[in-house]
Amino acid sequence: MGAPKPIRINISSRIDLLTLRLFVAIIEARSIARAAERENIAASAVSKRIGDLEQALRTELLHRHRQGVEPTSAGQALFQHARLIMRNLAELEAELIDFSGGTRGQVRIWANESTLFGFIPEQLASFAERYPQVRVELQSNLSPVNIQAVMDNSADIGIFSGALPTGDLVVH
């Protein structure tokens, strides 16, 4: 007779972002009441959410005592991941706000040398002036390599010269 098998929990369907944010606030404040005040939510509602989370995860996350709370080992693990998730969400929000303000992103252009010294510098200068939030990555390669890079999605735009096979690519 071996050790009991751990119970699998589908965690993504059991945790919502508000509860994660509240959990992080509780650990940082070391108190459900102070976290509730900071988040402008009734302490009873915060306590209920955390209790429901503990039940859904089938593990205790907090040691509750008169002076406040402290995380269990499972609570500490959740806190570390939850804090990272909250940080990533804040970064995502900032990035999406940048997108809502206009065109932003990155364009990967692979070009052959003859075009790099021909029309590309002038075109790129005009593009950069018009779309300052778009980062242009420029790489010099042989024409067949540029075509393959677009086919492989290593490049967004491939500039080449000559009559070369391009497969399904749209060529202008």
PDB file of C-alpha atoms in Angstrom:
ATOM      1  CA  MET A   1       0.000   0.000   0.000  1.00  0.00           C
ATOM      2  CA  GLY A   2       1.605   3.252  -1.165  1.00  0.00           C
ATOM      3  CA  ALA A   3       1.077   6.882  -0.319  1.00  0.00           C
ATOM      4  CA  PRO A   4      -2.335   8.323  -1.193  1.00  0.00           C
ATOM      5  CA  LYS A   5      -2.527   9.951  -4.606  1.00  0.00           C
ATOM      6  CA  PRO A   6      -2.831  13.740  -4.522  1.00  0.00           C
ATOM      7  CA  ILE A   7      -6.172  15.145  -5.586  1.00  0.00           C
ATOM      8  CA  ARG A   8      -5.941  17.121  -8.838  1.00  0.00           C
ATOM      9  CA  ILE A   9      -7.462  20.583  -8.650  1.00  0.00           C
ATOM     10  CA  ASN A  10      -8.328  22.630 -11.734  1.00  0.00           C
ATOM     11  CA  ILE A  11      -7.032  25.813 -10.149  1.00  0.00           C
ATOM     12  CA  SER A  12      -7.795  28.169 -13.053  1.00  0.00           C
ATOM     13  CA  SER A  13     -11.532  27.528 -12.714  1.00  0.00           C
ATOM     14  CA  ARG A  14     -11.445  28.014  -8.937  1.00  0.00           C
ATOM     15  CA  ILE A  15      -9.599  31.318  -8.529  1.00  0.00           C
ATOM     16  CA  ASP A  16     -10.789  34.695  -9.740  1.00  0.00           C
ATOM     17  CA  LEU A  17      -8.601  37.783 -10.029  1.00  0.00           C
ATOM     18  CA  LEU A  18     -10.422  39.787  -7.352  1.00  0.00           C
ATOM     19  CA  THR A  19      -9.892  37.008  -4.818  1.00  0.00           C
ATOM     20  CA  LEU A  20      -6.209  36.816  -5.774  1.00  0.00           C
ATOM     21  CA  ARG A  21      -5.872  40.575  -5.334  1.00  0.00           C
ATOM     22  CA  LEU A  22      -7.589  40.366  -1.955  1.00  0.00           C
ATOM     23  CA  PHE A  23      -5.364  37.485  -0.886  1.00  0.00           C
ATOM     24  CA  VAL A  24      -2.240  39.482  -1.760  1.00  0.00           C
ATOM     25  CA  ALA A  25      -3.623  42.472   0.172  1.00  0.00           C
ATOM     26  CA  ILE A  26      -4.316  40.262   3.212  1.00  0.00           C
ATOM     27  CA  ILE A  27      -0.779  38.869   3.285  1.00  0.00           C
ATOM     28  CA  GLU A  28       0.767  42.316   2.782  1.00  0.00           C
ATOM     29  CA  ALA A  29      -1.429  43.872   5.503  1.00  0.00           C
ATOM     30  CA  ARG A  30      -1.208  40.772   7.732  1.00  0.00           C
ATOM     31  CA  SER A  31      -4.879  41.379   8.461  1.00  0.00           C
ATOM     32  CA  ILE A  32      -8.195  40.658   6.767  1.00  0.00           C
ATOM     33  CA  ALA A  33      -9.721  43.826   8.256  1.00  0.00           C
ATOM     34  CA  ARG A  34      -6.893  46.106   7.067  1.00  0.00           C
ATOM     35  CA  ALA A  35      -6.894  44.485   3.613  1.00  0.00           C
ATOM     36  CA  ALA A  36     -10.669  44.921   3.372  1.00  0.00           C
ATOM     37  CA  GLU A  37     -10.341  48.581   4.337  1.00  0.00           C
ATOM     38  CA  ARG A  38      -7.559  49.110   1.797  1.00  0.00           C
ATOM     39  CA  GLU A  39      -9.647  47.467  -0.948  1.00  0.00           C
ATOM     40  CA  ASN A  40     -12.919  49.167   0.124  1.00  0.00           C
ATOM     41  CA  ILE A  41     -14.719  45.858   0.659  1.00  0.00           C
ATOM     42  CA  ALA A  42     -16.480  44.617   3.787  1.00  0.00           C
ATOM     43  CA  ALA A  43     -14.216  42.431   5.907  1.00  0.00           C
ATOM     44  CA  SER A  44     -16.925  39.753   6.065  1.00  0.00           C
ATOM     45  CA  ALA A  45     -17.015  39.587   2.247  1.00  0.00           C
ATOM     46  CA  VAL A  46     -13.220  39.283   2.094  1.00  0.00           C
ATOM     47  CA  SER A  47     -13.236  36.580   4.751  1.00  0.00           C
ATOM     48  CA  LYS A  48     -15.965  34.678   2.862  1.00  0.00           C
ATOM     49  CA  ARG A  49     -13.992  34.829  -0.395  1.00  0.00           C
ATOM     50  CA  ILE A  50     -10.851  33.504   1.280  1.00  0.00           C
ATOM     51  CA  GLY A  51     -12.833  30.769   3.034  1.00  0.00           C
ATOM     52  CA  ASP A  52     -14.404  29.769  -0.283  1.00  0.00           C
ATOM     53  CA  LEU A  53     -10.955  29.761  -1.894  1.00  0.00           C
ATOM     54  CA  GLU A  54      -9.544  27.530   0.834  1.00  0.00           C
ATOM     55  CA  GLN A  55     -12.470  25.161   0.398  1.00  0.00           C
ATOM     56  CA  ALA A  56     -12.081  25.100  -3.401  1.00  0.00           C
ATOM     57  CA  LEU A  57      -8.344  24.440  -3.114  1.00  0.00           C
ATOM     58  CA  ARG A  58      -8.886  21.954  -0.289  1.00  0.00           C
ATOM     59  CA  THR A  59      -6.151  23.518   1.800  1.00  0.00           C
ATOM     60  CA  GLU A  60      -5.753  26.096   4.534  1.00  0.00           C
ATOM     61  CA  LEU A  61      -4.073  29.267   3.281  1.00  0.00           C
ATOM     62  CA  LEU A  62      -4.039  31.410   6.429  1.00  0.00           C
ATOM     63  CA  HIS A  63      -3.338  30.943  10.109  1.00  0.00           C
ATOM     64  CA  ARG A  64      -5.880  33.222  11.766  1.00  0.00           C
ATOM     65  CA  HIS A  65      -5.172  34.614  15.228  1.00  0.00           C
ATOM     66  CA  ARG A  66      -6.112  37.642  17.327  1.00  0.00           C
ATOM     67  CA  GLN A  67      -3.228  39.770  16.057  1.00  0.00           C
ATOM     68  CA  GLY A  68      -4.070  39.104  12.399  1.00  0.00           C
ATOM     69  CA  VAL A  69      -3.135  36.425   9.909  1.00  0.00           C
ATOM     70  CA  GLU A  70      -0.052  34.792   8.504  1.00  0.00           C
ATOM     71  CA  PRO A  71       0.195  32.502   5.499  1.00  0.00           C
ATOM     72  CA  THR A  72       0.529  28.754   5.776  1.00  0.00           C
ATOM     73  CA  SER A  73       3.126  27.125   3.523  1.00  0.00           C
ATOM     74  CA  ALA A  74       0.437  26.739   0.859  1.00  0.00           C
ATOM     75  CA  GLY A  75      -0.606  30.348   1.454  1.00  0.00           C
ATOM     76  CA  GLN A  76       2.971  31.541   1.010  1.00  0.00           C
ATOM     77  CA  ALA A  77       3.230  29.639  -2.295  1.00  0.00           C
ATOM     78  CA  LEU A  78      -0.071  31.124  -3.473  1.00  0.00           C
ATOM     79  CA  PHE A  79       1.058  34.596  -2.374  1.00  0.00           C
ATOM     80  CA  GLN A  80       4.282  34.402  -4.413  1.00  0.00           C
ATOM     81  CA  HIS A  81       2.417  33.335  -7.548  1.00  0.00           C
ATOM     82  CA  ALA A  82      -0.509  35.699  -6.982  1.00  0.00           C
ATOM     83  CA  ARG A  83       1.831  38.667  -6.585  1.00  0.00           C
ATOM     84  CA  LEU A  84       3.533  37.752  -9.868  1.00  0.00           C
ATOM     85  CA  ILE A  85       0.156  37.391 -11.594  1.00  0.00           C
ATOM     86  CA  MET A  86      -0.935  40.811 -10.286  1.00  0.00           C
ATOM     87  CA  ARG A  87       2.339  42.367 -11.472  1.00  0.00           C
ATOM     88  CA  ASN A  88       1.933  40.768 -14.917  1.00  0.00           C
ATOM     89  CA  LEU A  89      -1.644  42.022 -15.132  1.00  0.00           C
ATOM     90  CA  ALA A  90      -0.519  45.558 -14.284  1.00  0.00           C
ATOM     91  CA  GLU A  91       2.127  45.362 -17.018  1.00  0.00           C
ATOM     92  CA  LEU A  92      -0.444  44.000 -19.480  1.00  0.00           C
ATOM     93  CA  GLU A  93      -2.837  46.812 -18.608  1.00  0.00           C
ATOM     94  CA  ALA A  94      -0.110  49.421 -19.172  1.00  0.00           C
ATOM     95  CA  GLU A  95       0.815  47.858 -22.503  1.00  0.00           C
ATOM     96  CA  LEU A  96      -2.804  47.689 -23.659  1.00  0.00           C
ATOM     97  CA  ILE A  97      -3.308  51.320 -22.682  1.00  0.00           C
ATOM     98  CA  ASP A  98      -0.352  52.154 -24.938  1.00  0.00           C
ATOM     99  CA  PHE A  99      -2.028  50.254 -27.787  1.00  0.00           C
ATOM    100  CA  SER A 100      -5.309  52.083 -27.273  1.00  0.00           C
ATOM    101  CA  GLY A 101      -3.449  55.365 -27.730  1.00  0.00           C
ATOM    102  CA  GLY A 102      -2.430  54.493 -31.273  1.00  0.00           C
ATOM    103  CA  THR A 103      -0.324  52.114 -33.285  1.00  0.00           C
ATOM    104  CA  ARG A 104       2.319  50.307 -31.288  1.00  0.00           C
ATOM    105  CA  GLY A 105       4.304  47.122 -31.593  1.00  0.00           C
ATOM    106  CA  GLN A 106       7.181  45.690 -33.515  1.00  0.00           C
ATOM    107  CA  VAL A 107       7.867  45.024 -37.183  1.00  0.00           C
ATOM    108  CA  ARG A 108      10.598  42.586 -38.207  1.00  0.00           C
ATOM    109  CA  ILE A 109      12.009  43.426 -41.630  1.00  0.00           C
ATOM    110  CA  TRP A 110      14.548  41.240 -43.379  1.00  0.00           C
ATOM    111  CA  ALA A 111      16.086  42.827 -46.460  1.00  0.00           C
ATOM    112  CA  ASN A 112      18.900  42.173 -48.893  1.00  0.00           C
ATOM    113  CA  GLU A 113      21.921  44.494 -48.860  1.00  0.00           C
ATOM    114  CA  SER A 114      21.134  46.302 -52.081  1.00  0.00           C
ATOM    115  CA  THR A 115      17.820  47.564 -50.669  1.00  0.00           C
ATOM    116  CA  LEU A 116      19.419  48.519 -47.350  1.00  0.00           C
ATOM    117  CA  PHE A 117      21.510  51.108 -49.139  1.00  0.00           C
ATOM    118  CA  GLY A 118      18.776  52.034 -51.598  1.00  0.00           C
ATOM    119  CA  PHE A 119      15.244  53.058 -50.732  1.00  0.00           C
ATOM    120  CA  ILE A 120      14.865  51.509 -47.261  1.00  0.00           C
ATOM    121  CA  PRO A 121      16.574  54.214 -45.132  1.00  0.00           C
ATOM    122  CA  GLU A 122      14.263  56.918 -46.464  1.00  0.00           C
ATOM    123  CA  GLN A 123      11.158  54.731 -46.110  1.00  0.00           C
ATOM    124  CA  LEU A 124      12.083  53.710 -42.561  1.00  0.00           C
ATOM    125  CA  ALA A 125      12.713  57.310 -41.520  1.00  0.00           C
ATOM    126  CA  SER A 126       9.265  58.273 -42.796  1.00  0.00           C
ATOM    127  CA  PHE A 127       7.675  55.276 -41.059  1.00  0.00           C
ATOM    128  CA  ALA A 128       9.450  56.009 -37.752  1.00  0.00           C
ATOM    129  CA  GLU A 129       8.255  59.608 -37.845  1.00  0.00           C
ATOM    130  CA  ARG A 130       4.676  58.533 -38.523  1.00  0.00           C
ATOM    131  CA  TYR A 131       4.645  55.627 -36.012  1.00  0.00           C
ATOM    132  CA  PRO A 132       7.128  56.453 -33.235  1.00  0.00           C
ATOM    133  CA  GLN A 133       5.785  53.726 -30.922  1.00  0.00           C
ATOM    134  CA  VAL A 134       6.482  50.944 -33.419  1.00  0.00           C
ATOM    135  CA  ARG A 135       9.891  49.355 -33.028  1.00  0.00           C
ATOM    136  CA  VAL A 136      11.507  48.286 -36.298  1.00  0.00           C
ATOM    137  CA  GLU A 137      13.896  45.358 -36.260  1.00  0.00           C
ATOM    138  CA  LEU A 138      15.983  45.357 -39.443  1.00  0.00           C
ATOM    139  CA  GLN A 139      18.152  42.447 -40.517  1.00  0.00           C
ATOM    140  CA  SER A 140      20.294  41.985 -43.618  1.00  0.00           C
ATOM    141  CA  ASN A 141      20.203  38.612 -45.410  1.00  0.00           C
ATOM    142  CA  LEU A 142      20.257  37.090 -48.864  1.00  0.00           C
ATOM    143  CA  SER A 143      16.990  37.266 -50.812  1.00  0.00           C
ATOM    144  CA  PRO A 144      16.102  33.528 -50.509  1.00  0.00           C
ATOM    145  CA  VAL A 145      16.701  33.695 -46.735  1.00  0.00           C
ATOM    146  CA  ASN A 146      14.344  36.688 -46.467  1.00  0.00           C
ATOM    147  CA  ILE A 147      11.582  34.811 -48.291  1.00  0.00           C
ATOM    148  CA  GLN A 148      12.001  31.785 -46.036  1.00  0.00           C
ATOM    149  CA  ALA A 149      11.981  34.001 -42.930  1.00  0.00           C
ATOM    150  CA  VAL A 150       8.549  35.359 -43.859  1.00  0.00           C
ATOM    151  CA  MET A 151       7.303  31.824 -44.566  1.00  0.00           C
ATOM    152  CA  ASP A 152       8.595  30.684 -41.139  1.00  0.00           C
ATOM    153  CA  ASN A 153       7.184  33.778 -39.406  1.00  0.00           C
ATOM    154  CA  SER A 154      10.679  34.869 -38.354  1.00  0.00           C
ATOM    155  CA  ALA A 155      10.121  38.101 -40.281  1.00  0.00           C
ATOM    156  CA  ASP A 156       7.004  40.174 -40.902  1.00  0.00           C
ATOM    157  CA  ILE A 157       8.330  41.677 -44.133  1.00  0.00           C
ATOM    158  CA  GLY A 158      10.938  40.232 -46.449  1.00  0.00           C
ATOM    159  CA  ILE A 159      12.513  42.410 -49.125  1.00  0.00           C
ATOM    160  CA  PHE A 160      14.240  40.647 -51.974  1.00  0.00           C
ATOM    161  CA  SER A 161      15.189  41.117 -55.576  1.00  0.00           C
ATOM    162  CA  GLY A 162      14.976  38.803 -58.537  1.00  0.00           C
ATOM    163  CA  ALA A 163      12.469  36.229 -59.710  1.00  0.00           C
ATOM    164  CA  LEU A 164      12.529  33.767 -56.825  1.00  0.00           C
ATOM    165  CA  PRO A 165       9.931  31.181 -55.745  1.00  0.00           C
ATOM    166  CA  THR A 166       7.744  32.613 -52.982  1.00  0.00           C
ATOM    167  CA  GLY A 167       5.200  29.852 -52.363  1.00  0.00           C
ATOM    168  CA  ASP A 168       1.894  31.196 -51.029  1.00  0.00           C
ATOM    169  CA  LEU A 169       3.310  34.577 -50.021  1.00  0.00           C
ATOM    170  CA  VAL A 170       1.726  37.749 -51.307  1.00  0.00           C
ATOM    171  CA  VAL A 171       4.393  39.685 -53.190  1.00  0.00           C
ATOM    172  CA  HIS A 172       4.235  43.410 -54.000  1.00  0.00           C
TER     173      HIS A 172
END
